PDB file of C-alpha atoms in Angstrom:
ATOM      1  CA  MET A 437      67.917  54.682  27.103  1.00  0.00           C
ATOM      2  CA  GLN A 438      65.691  51.768  28.064  1.00  0.00           C
ATOM      3  CA  PHE A 439      62.385  50.520  26.568  1.00  0.00           C
ATOM      4  CA  ARG A 440      60.247  49.075  28.790  1.00  0.00           C
ATOM      5  CA  ILE A 441      57.321  46.576  27.923  1.00  0.00           C
ATOM      6  CA  PRO A 442      54.310  47.426  29.680  1.00  0.00           C
ATOM      7  CA  ALA A 443      52.829  44.390  31.626  1.00  0.00           C
ATOM      8  CA  ARG A 444      49.374  43.274  31.337  1.00  0.00           C
ATOM      9  CA  GLY A 445      47.279  45.099  33.500  1.00  0.00           C
ATOM     10  CA  PRO A 446      43.733  43.809  34.707  1.00  0.00           C
ATOM     11  CA  THR A 447      42.031  45.762  32.466  1.00  0.00           C
ATOM     12  CA  SER A 448      43.347  43.774  29.549  1.00  0.00           C
ATOM     13  CA  VAL A 449      42.958  40.624  31.158  1.00  0.00           C
ATOM     14  CA  ILE A 450      39.157  41.235  31.664  1.00  0.00           C
ATOM     15  CA  VAL A 451      39.190  42.610  27.980  1.00  0.00           C
ATOM     16  CA  ALA A 452      40.290  39.285  26.687  1.00  0.00           C
ATOM     17  CA  ALA A 453      37.961  37.501  28.599  1.00  0.00           C
ATOM     18  CA  PHE A 454      35.255  39.417  27.751  1.00  0.00           C
ATOM     19  CA  THR A 455      35.900  38.502  23.881  1.00  0.00           C
ATOM     20  CA  LEU A 456      36.321  35.349  24.672  1.00  0.00           C
ATOM     21  CA  ALA A 457      32.910  35.085  26.093  1.00  0.00           C
ATOM     22  CA  ILE A 458      31.311  36.523  23.009  1.00  0.00           C
ATOM     23  CA  VAL A 459      33.013  34.235  20.610  1.00  0.00           C
ATOM     24  CA  ALA A 460      31.884  31.122  22.663  1.00  0.00           C
ATOM     25  CA  ALA A 461      28.445  32.522  22.725  1.00  0.00           C
ATOM     26  CA  LEU A 462      28.477  32.939  18.691  1.00  0.00           C
ATOM     27  CA  CYS A 463      29.920  29.164  18.370  1.00  0.00           C
ATOM     28  CA  PRO A 464      27.490  27.170  16.549  1.00  0.00           C
ATOM     29  CA  ALA A 465      25.877  24.457  17.981  1.00  0.00           C
ATOM     30  CA  GLN A 466      27.680  20.972  17.206  1.00  0.00           C
ATOM     31  CA  ASP A 467      25.098  18.381  18.338  1.00  0.00           C
ATOM     32  CA  ASN A 468      24.348  16.471  15.082  1.00  0.00           C
ATOM     33  CA  ILE A 469      24.853  12.826  13.491  1.00  0.00           C
ATOM     34  CA  ILE A 470      27.061  13.081  10.007  1.00  0.00           C
ATOM     35  CA  LEU A 471      25.198  10.312   7.597  1.00  0.00           C
ATOM     36  CA  GLN A 472      26.952   7.854   5.147  1.00  0.00           C
ATOM     37  CA  GLY A 473      24.413   6.131   2.630  1.00  0.00           C
ATOM     38  CA  GLY A 474      24.991   2.231   2.899  1.00  0.00           C
ATOM     39  CA  ALA A 475      26.469   0.509  -0.516  1.00  0.00           C
ATOM     40  CA  GLY A 476      23.931   0.901  -3.309  1.00  0.00           C
ATOM     41  CA  GLU A 477      21.194   3.029  -1.505  1.00  0.00           C
ATOM     42  CA  THR A 478      18.893   4.688  -4.040  1.00  0.00           C
ATOM     43  CA  VAL A 479      16.402   7.029  -4.147  1.00  0.00           C
ATOM     44  CA  THR A 480      13.626   6.959  -7.061  1.00  0.00           C
ATOM     45  CA  PHE A 481      11.395   9.732  -8.218  1.00  0.00           C
ATOM     46  CA  SER A 482       8.147   9.070 -10.346  1.00  0.00           C
ATOM     47  CA  GLY A 483       5.874  11.048 -12.360  1.00  0.00           C
ATOM     48  CA  GLN A 484       2.346   9.956 -11.039  1.00  0.00           C
ATOM     49  CA  GLY A 485       0.865   9.853 -14.360  1.00  0.00           C
ATOM     50  CA  ALA A 486      -0.858  11.728 -17.262  1.00  0.00           C
ATOM     51  CA  GLY A 487      -2.970  14.759 -15.963  1.00  0.00           C
ATOM     52  CA  ARG A 488      -1.012  14.855 -12.722  1.00  0.00           C
ATOM     53  CA  THR A 489       1.797  17.376 -11.858  1.00  0.00           C
ATOM     54  CA  GLY A 490       3.019  16.043  -8.782  1.00  0.00           C
ATOM     55  CA  LEU A 491       5.932  12.772  -8.250  1.00  0.00           C
ATOM     56  CA  THR A 492       6.206   9.953  -5.646  1.00  0.00           C
ATOM     57  CA  VAL A 493       9.521   9.825  -4.078  1.00  0.00           C
ATOM     58  CA  GLN A 494      10.724   6.084  -3.150  1.00  0.00           C
ATOM     59  CA  LEU A 495      13.263   5.899  -0.132  1.00  0.00           C
ATOM     60  CA  GLY A 496      15.717   2.882  -0.636  1.00  0.00           C
ATOM     61  CA  GLY A 497      14.624  -0.934  -2.001  1.00  0.00           C
ATOM     62  CA  CYS A 498      10.938  -1.962  -1.825  1.00  0.00           C
ATOM     63  CA  SER A 499       9.722  -5.609  -0.440  1.00  0.00           C
ATOM     64  CA  LEU A 500       6.832  -7.277  -1.651  1.00  0.00           C
ATOM     65  CA  ALA A 501       4.991  -5.967   1.176  1.00  0.00           C
ATOM     66  CA  ASN A 502       5.354  -2.368  -0.173  1.00  0.00           C
ATOM     67  CA  SER A 503       7.850  -1.853   2.805  1.00  0.00           C
ATOM     68  CA  CYS A 504      11.062   0.499   1.683  1.00  0.00           C
ATOM     69  CA  VAL A 505      14.178   0.877   3.549  1.00  0.00           C
ATOM     70  CA  LEU A 506      16.827   2.945   3.246  1.00  0.00           C
ATOM     71  CA  TYR A 507      19.780   2.657   5.469  1.00  0.00           C
ATOM     72  CA  GLY A 508      23.546   3.608   6.219  1.00  0.00           C
ATOM     73  CA  THR A 509      25.854   4.581   9.301  1.00  0.00           C
ATOM     74  CA  GLY A 510      26.133   7.700  11.452  1.00  0.00           C
ATOM     75  CA  ALA A 511      28.330   9.206  13.424  1.00  0.00           C
ATOM     76  CA  GLY A 512      27.537  11.844  16.063  1.00  0.00           C
ATOM     77  CA  SER A 513      29.104  14.562  18.316  1.00  0.00           C
ATOM     78  CA  GLY A 514      27.860  16.880  21.313  1.00  0.00           C
ATOM     79  CA  ALA A 515      24.739  15.805  22.745  1.00  0.00           C
ATOM     80  CA  LEU A 516      24.415  13.379  19.923  1.00  0.00           C
ATOM     81  CA  GLY A 517      28.052  11.763  20.291  1.00  0.00           C
ATOM     82  CA  SER A 518      27.592   8.373  18.601  1.00  0.00           C
ATOM     83  CA  MET A 519      28.111   5.528  16.304  1.00  0.00           C
ATOM     84  CA  GLY A 520      25.840   3.446  14.787  1.00  0.00           C
ATOM     85  CA  LEU A 521      23.367   2.701  12.067  1.00  0.00           C
ATOM     86  CA  PHE A 522      20.238   4.148  10.903  1.00  0.00           C
ATOM     87  CA  LEU A 523      17.004   3.407   8.472  1.00  0.00           C
ATOM     88  CA  LEU A 524      14.317   5.414   7.017  1.00  0.00           C
ATOM     89  CA  ASP A 525      11.104   2.814   6.805  1.00  0.00           C
ATOM     90  CA  SER A 526       8.565   3.992   4.797  1.00  0.00           C
ATOM     91  CA  GLY A 527       5.884   2.739   2.479  1.00  0.00           C
ATOM     92  CA  SER A 528       5.889   2.536  -1.092  1.00  0.00           C
ATOM     93  CA  GLY A 529       4.143   5.915  -2.316  1.00  0.00           C
ATOM     94  CA  THR A 530       4.092   7.444   1.237  1.00  0.00           C
ATOM     95  CA  VAL A 531       6.165  10.691  -0.021  1.00  0.00           C
ATOM     96  CA  GLN A 532       4.560  12.890  -2.876  1.00  0.00           C
ATOM     97  CA  LEU A 533       6.433  16.129  -4.457  1.00  0.00           C
ATOM     98  CA  ASN A 534       4.941  19.141  -5.738  1.00  0.00           C
ATOM     99  CA  ALA A 535       6.685  22.136  -7.055  1.00  0.00           C
ATOM    100  CA  ASN A 536       6.822  24.935  -4.971  1.00  0.00           C
ATOM    101  CA  GLY A 537       7.454  27.745  -7.896  1.00  0.00           C
ATOM    102  CA  ASN A 538      11.218  28.448  -6.560  1.00  0.00           C
ATOM    103  CA  GLY A 539      12.725  25.889  -8.082  1.00  0.00           C
ATOM    104  CA  GLY A 540      12.161  23.102  -5.645  1.00  0.00           C
ATOM    105  CA  PHE A 541       9.554  20.990  -4.257  1.00  0.00           C
ATOM    106  CA  ALA A 542       7.183  20.965  -1.179  1.00  0.00           C
ATOM    107  CA  ALA A 543       6.977  17.159   0.334  1.00  0.00           C
ATOM    108  CA  GLN A 544       4.209  15.632   1.928  1.00  0.00           C
ATOM    109  CA  THR A 545       4.297  12.467   3.633  1.00  0.00           C
ATOM    110  CA  SER A 546       0.973  10.408   3.530  1.00  0.00           C
ATOM    111  CA  ILE A 547       2.251   8.085   6.741  1.00  0.00           C
ATOM    112  CA  PRO A 548       5.095   8.546   9.089  1.00  0.00           C
ATOM    113  CA  ILE A 549       8.656   7.623   8.016  1.00  0.00           C
ATOM    114  CA  LEU A 550      10.038   5.258  10.691  1.00  0.00           C
ATOM    115  CA  PHE A 551      13.688   6.508  11.698  1.00  0.00           C
ATOM    116  CA  PRO A 552      15.541   4.323  14.314  1.00  0.00           C
ATOM    117  CA  TYR A 553      19.268   5.081  14.920  1.00  0.00           C
ATOM    118  CA  PHE A 554      20.842   1.860  16.859  1.00  0.00           C
ATOM    119  CA  GLY A 555      24.649   1.866  18.084  1.00  0.00           C
ATOM    120  CA  VAL A 556      26.830   3.090  20.777  1.00  0.00           C
ATOM    121  CA  ASP A 557      26.315   6.265  22.956  1.00  0.00           C
ATOM    122  CA  ALA A 558      29.602   8.017  23.189  1.00  0.00           C
ATOM    123  CA  LYS A 559      29.452   9.120  26.527  1.00  0.00           C
ATOM    124  CA  SER A 560      28.062   6.253  28.172  1.00  0.00           C
ATOM    125  CA  GLY A 561      29.100   3.587  26.367  1.00  0.00           C
ATOM    126  CA  GLU A 562      25.593   1.901  26.484  1.00  0.00           C
ATOM    127  CA  MET A 563      24.539   0.271  23.362  1.00  0.00           C
ATOM    128  CA  GLY A 564      21.095   0.088  22.006  1.00  0.00           C
ATOM    129  CA  LEU A 565      18.272   2.309  20.480  1.00  0.00           C
ATOM    130  CA  LEU A 566      19.898   5.556  20.409  1.00  0.00           C
ATOM    131  CA  LEU A 567      17.106   7.246  18.813  1.00  0.00           C
ATOM    132  CA  ASN A 568      13.780   6.651  17.719  1.00  0.00           C
ATOM    133  CA  GLY A 569      11.214   9.166  15.700  1.00  0.00           C
ATOM    134  CA  ASN A 570       8.938   9.758  12.435  1.00  0.00           C
ATOM    135  CA  LEU A 571      10.656  11.535   9.767  1.00  0.00           C
ATOM    136  CA  ASP A 572       8.395  14.214   7.905  1.00  0.00           C
ATOM    137  CA  LEU A 573      10.169  15.177   4.824  1.00  0.00           C
ATOM    138  CA  THR A 574       9.235  18.941   3.965  1.00  0.00           C
ATOM    139  CA  GLY A 575      11.008  19.490   0.676  1.00  0.00           C
ATOM    140  CA  PHE A 576      13.226  18.856  -2.233  1.00  0.00           C
ATOM    141  CA  SER A 577      15.851  21.349  -3.153  1.00  0.00           C
ATOM    142  CA  PRO A 578      18.069  20.738  -6.143  1.00  0.00           C
ATOM    143  CA  THR A 579      21.453  22.078  -6.530  1.00  0.00           C
ATOM    144  CA  SER A 580      21.755  24.558  -9.484  1.00  0.00           C
ATOM    145  CA  GLY A 581      23.794  23.470 -12.272  1.00  0.00           C
ATOM    146  CA  SER A 582      24.360  20.004 -11.111  1.00  0.00           C
ATOM    147  CA  ALA A 583      22.750  16.605 -10.699  1.00  0.00           C
ATOM    148  CA  LYS A 584      22.481  16.937  -7.058  1.00  0.00           C
ATOM    149  CA  GLY A 585      19.772  17.748  -4.511  1.00  0.00           C
ATOM    150  CA  THR A 586      18.562  17.607  -0.941  1.00  0.00           C
ATOM    151  CA  LEU A 587      15.578  16.069   0.678  1.00  0.00           C
ATOM    152  CA  GLU A 588      14.991  17.903   4.210  1.00  0.00           C
ATOM    153  CA  GLY A 589      12.544  17.213   6.719  1.00  0.00           C
ATOM    154  CA  THR A 590      11.978  16.931  10.645  1.00  0.00           C
ATOM    155  CA  LEU A 591      12.495  14.193  13.031  1.00  0.00           C
ATOM    156  CA  ASN A 592      10.223  14.249  15.622  1.00  0.00           C
ATOM    157  CA  LEU A 593      11.537  12.158  18.532  1.00  0.00           C
ATOM    158  CA  THR A 594       9.461   9.483  20.045  1.00  0.00           C
ATOM    159  CA  GLY A 595      12.466   8.069  22.291  1.00  0.00           C
ATOM    160  CA  GLY A 596      15.847   6.542  22.487  1.00  0.00           C
ATOM    161  CA  VAL A 597      19.193   7.028  24.620  1.00  0.00           C
ATOM    162  CA  LEU A 598      19.975  10.061  23.131  1.00  0.00           C
ATOM    163  CA  ALA A 599      17.151  11.714  23.240  1.00  0.00           C
ATOM    164  CA  GLY A 600      16.941  12.797  26.976  1.00  0.00           C
ATOM    165  CA  SER A 601      20.068  14.997  26.364  1.00  0.00           C
ATOM    166  CA  LEU A 602      18.541  17.271  23.629  1.00  0.00           C
ATOM    167  CA  PRO A 603      16.630  20.493  24.679  1.00  0.00           C
ATOM    168  CA  THR A 604      13.957  19.823  21.955  1.00  0.00           C
ATOM    169  CA  SER A 605      11.919  16.920  20.729  1.00  0.00           C
ATOM    170  CA  ALA A 606      12.588  17.492  17.174  1.00  0.00           C
ATOM    171  CA  LEU A 607      15.459  17.332  14.896  1.00  0.00           C
ATOM    172  CA  SER A 608      16.256  18.468  11.091  1.00  0.00           C
ATOM    173  CA  VAL A 609      17.317  15.979   8.585  1.00  0.00           C
ATOM    174  CA  GLU A 610      19.046  16.935   5.358  1.00  0.00           C
ATOM    175  CA  LEU A 611      19.656  13.670   3.052  1.00  0.00           C
ATOM    176  CA  ASN A 612      21.967  14.386  -0.030  1.00  0.00           C
ATOM    177  CA  LEU A 613      21.218  12.682  -3.533  1.00  0.00           C
ATOM    178  CA  GLN A 614      23.260  12.193  -6.442  1.00  0.00           C
ATOM    179  CA  PHE A 615      21.339  11.570  -9.852  1.00  0.00           C
ATOM    180  CA  GLN A 616      22.108   8.846 -11.877  1.00  0.00           C
ATOM    181  CA  GLY A 617      21.493  11.333 -14.796  1.00  0.00           C
ATOM    182  CA  ALA A 618      19.529  14.739 -15.860  1.00  0.00           C
ATOM    183  CA  ALA A 619      17.873  16.105 -12.639  1.00  0.00           C
ATOM    184  CA  ASP A 620      15.188  18.008 -14.286  1.00  0.00           C
ATOM    185  CA  LEU A 621      12.311  16.447 -12.259  1.00  0.00           C
ATOM    186  CA  GLY A 622       9.677  18.814 -13.630  1.00  0.00           C
ATOM    187  CA  ALA A 623       9.946  16.575 -17.060  1.00  0.00           C
ATOM    188  CA  LEU A 624       8.444  13.787 -14.976  1.00  0.00           C
ATOM    189  CA  SER A 625       5.285  15.458 -14.403  1.00  0.00           C
ATOM    190  CA  GLY A 626       2.477  14.047 -16.207  1.00  0.00           C
ATOM    191  CA  THR A 627       4.354  11.217 -16.863  1.00  0.00           C
ATOM    192  CA  GLY A 628       4.766   7.513 -15.539  1.00  0.00           C
ATOM    193  CA  ASN A 629       8.731   7.655 -16.310  1.00  0.00           C
ATOM    194  CA  SER A 630      11.221   7.536 -13.031  1.00  0.00           C
ATOM    195  CA  LEU A 631      14.673   9.044 -12.608  1.00  0.00           C
ATOM    196  CA  GLY A 632      16.783   7.320  -9.659  1.00  0.00           C
ATOM    197  CA  ALA A 633      19.309   8.911  -7.390  1.00  0.00           C
ATOM    198  CA  THR A 634      22.235   7.525  -5.314  1.00  0.00           C
ATOM    199  CA  PHE A 635      22.034   8.662  -1.465  1.00  0.00           C
ATOM    200  CA  SER A 636      25.326   9.924  -0.809  1.00  0.00           C
ATOM    201  CA  GLY A 637      25.068  11.305   2.858  1.00  0.00           C
ATOM    202  CA  GLY A 638      23.379  13.793   5.050  1.00  0.00           C
ATOM    203  CA  SER A 639      23.000  15.202   8.648  1.00  0.00           C
ATOM    204  CA  VAL A 640      20.714  15.183  11.446  1.00  0.00           C
ATOM    205  CA  THR A 641      21.427  18.399  13.638  1.00  0.00           C
ATOM    206  CA  ASP A 642      19.704  19.716  16.488  1.00  0.00           C
ATOM    207  CA  LEU A 643      16.980  22.671  15.554  1.00  0.00           C
ATOM    208  CA  THR A 644      17.888  24.592  18.826  1.00  0.00           C
ATOM    209  CA  ALA A 645      19.781  28.013  18.052  1.00  0.00           C
ATOM    210  CA  THR A 646      22.669  28.993  19.426  1.00  0.00           C
ATOM    211  CA  PRO A 647      21.917  30.464  22.547  1.00  0.00           C
ATOM    212  CA  GLU A 648      22.484  34.334  22.569  1.00  0.00           C
ATOM    213  CA  PRO A 649      24.415  35.887  25.707  1.00  0.00           C
ATOM    214  CA  SER A 650      22.231  36.534  28.395  1.00  0.00           C
ATOM    215  CA  THR A 651      21.188  39.792  29.812  1.00  0.00           C
ATOM    216  CA  TRP A 652      22.715  38.960  33.258  1.00  0.00           C
ATOM    217  CA  SER A 653      25.880  37.436  31.520  1.00  0.00           C
ATOM    218  CA  MET A 654      26.139  41.194  29.443  1.00  0.00           C
ATOM    219  CA  LEU A 655      25.630  43.308  32.800  1.00  0.00           C
ATOM    220  CA  LEU A 656      28.352  41.392  34.529  1.00  0.00           C
ATOM    221  CA  LEU A 657      30.834  41.389  32.081  1.00  0.00           C
ATOM    222  CA  GLY A 658      30.123  45.243  31.676  1.00  0.00           C
ATOM    223  CA  GLY A 659      30.210  45.800  35.382  1.00  0.00           C
ATOM    224  CA  LEU A 660      33.803  43.944  35.412  1.00  0.00           C
ATOM    225  CA  MET A 661      34.916  46.420  32.696  1.00  0.00           C
ATOM    226  CA  LEU A 662      33.710  49.173  34.486  1.00  0.00           C
ATOM    227  CA  LEU A 663      35.445  47.808  37.827  1.00  0.00           C
ATOM    228  CA  GLY A 664      38.823  47.088  35.543  1.00  0.00           C
ATOM    229  CA  CYS A 665      38.724  51.143  34.371  1.00  0.00           C
ATOM    230  CA  GLY A 666      38.056  52.204  37.784  1.00  0.00           C
ATOM    231  CA  TRP A 667      40.796  50.098  39.336  1.00  0.00           C
ATOM    232  CA  ARG A 668      43.222  51.882  36.779  1.00  0.00           C
ATOM    233  CA  GLN A 669      42.304  55.035  37.493  1.00  0.00           C
ATOM    234  CA  HIS A 670      42.603  54.686  41.345  1.00  0.00           C
ATOM    235  CA  ARG A 671      46.261  53.426  40.460  1.00  0.00           C
ATOM    236  CA  ALA A 672      47.415  56.337  38.127  1.00  0.00           C
ATOM    237  CA  VAL A 673      45.990  58.819  41.219  1.00  0.00           C
ATOM    238  CA  ARG A 674      48.070  56.679  43.829  1.00  0.00           C
ATOM    239  CA  GLU A 675      51.005  56.360  41.740  1.00  0.00           C
ATOM    240  CA  PRO A 676      53.336  59.546  41.367  1.00  0.00           C
ATOM    241  CA  SER A 677      54.166  60.565  37.765  1.00  0.00           C
ATOM    242  CA  ARG A 678      57.704  59.396  36.464  1.00  0.00           C
TER     243      ARG A 678
END
């Protein structure tokens, strides 16, 4: 008695192609830049004083002209493929936080925070200003049970070598912070006290959602499936049974 392994017919090949197409369509976008903080880069949260419930946020070190700069390195992938140096340039007291009732804080920027990113474009090898834009911070989310948290915002692009390869003119930004003490920011409300945090890293990510399979693609794949099934039925009719 002989055992024969059935050959893989066209239908199995079509099914495999269909599966790969669905998997590829569901893969998340990889257009992002991983941020790393510079040595000793800090973010300071301060109470606005007696009778006030909000906090102000200072990004990086501030100069005599009240310009505060936070900096670090970036390594991008996908349409943002690159290596370089970024800056967050803001004025003292530019960012205000207010409790949102859900354990986090809503953020408001009184003047735009400048976000230039200089470096080398991985695709073309071009060196220069890769991204330029205004960062609007939208909130701060503390990490439950730890002295960590994330400043979130949206980067509205105004130019740069990489900007032309993106489908949108806005990017999502997350800045990861490690507090240097207790992270109860609510205790700072109504006081002039401050609490420092170290900027440990973050990300800049394409806001465009992963595209779903188009209707035409689904119809085409469905048609190929039907064609493959019809071919097998036609072959079964033509081949005598053994």
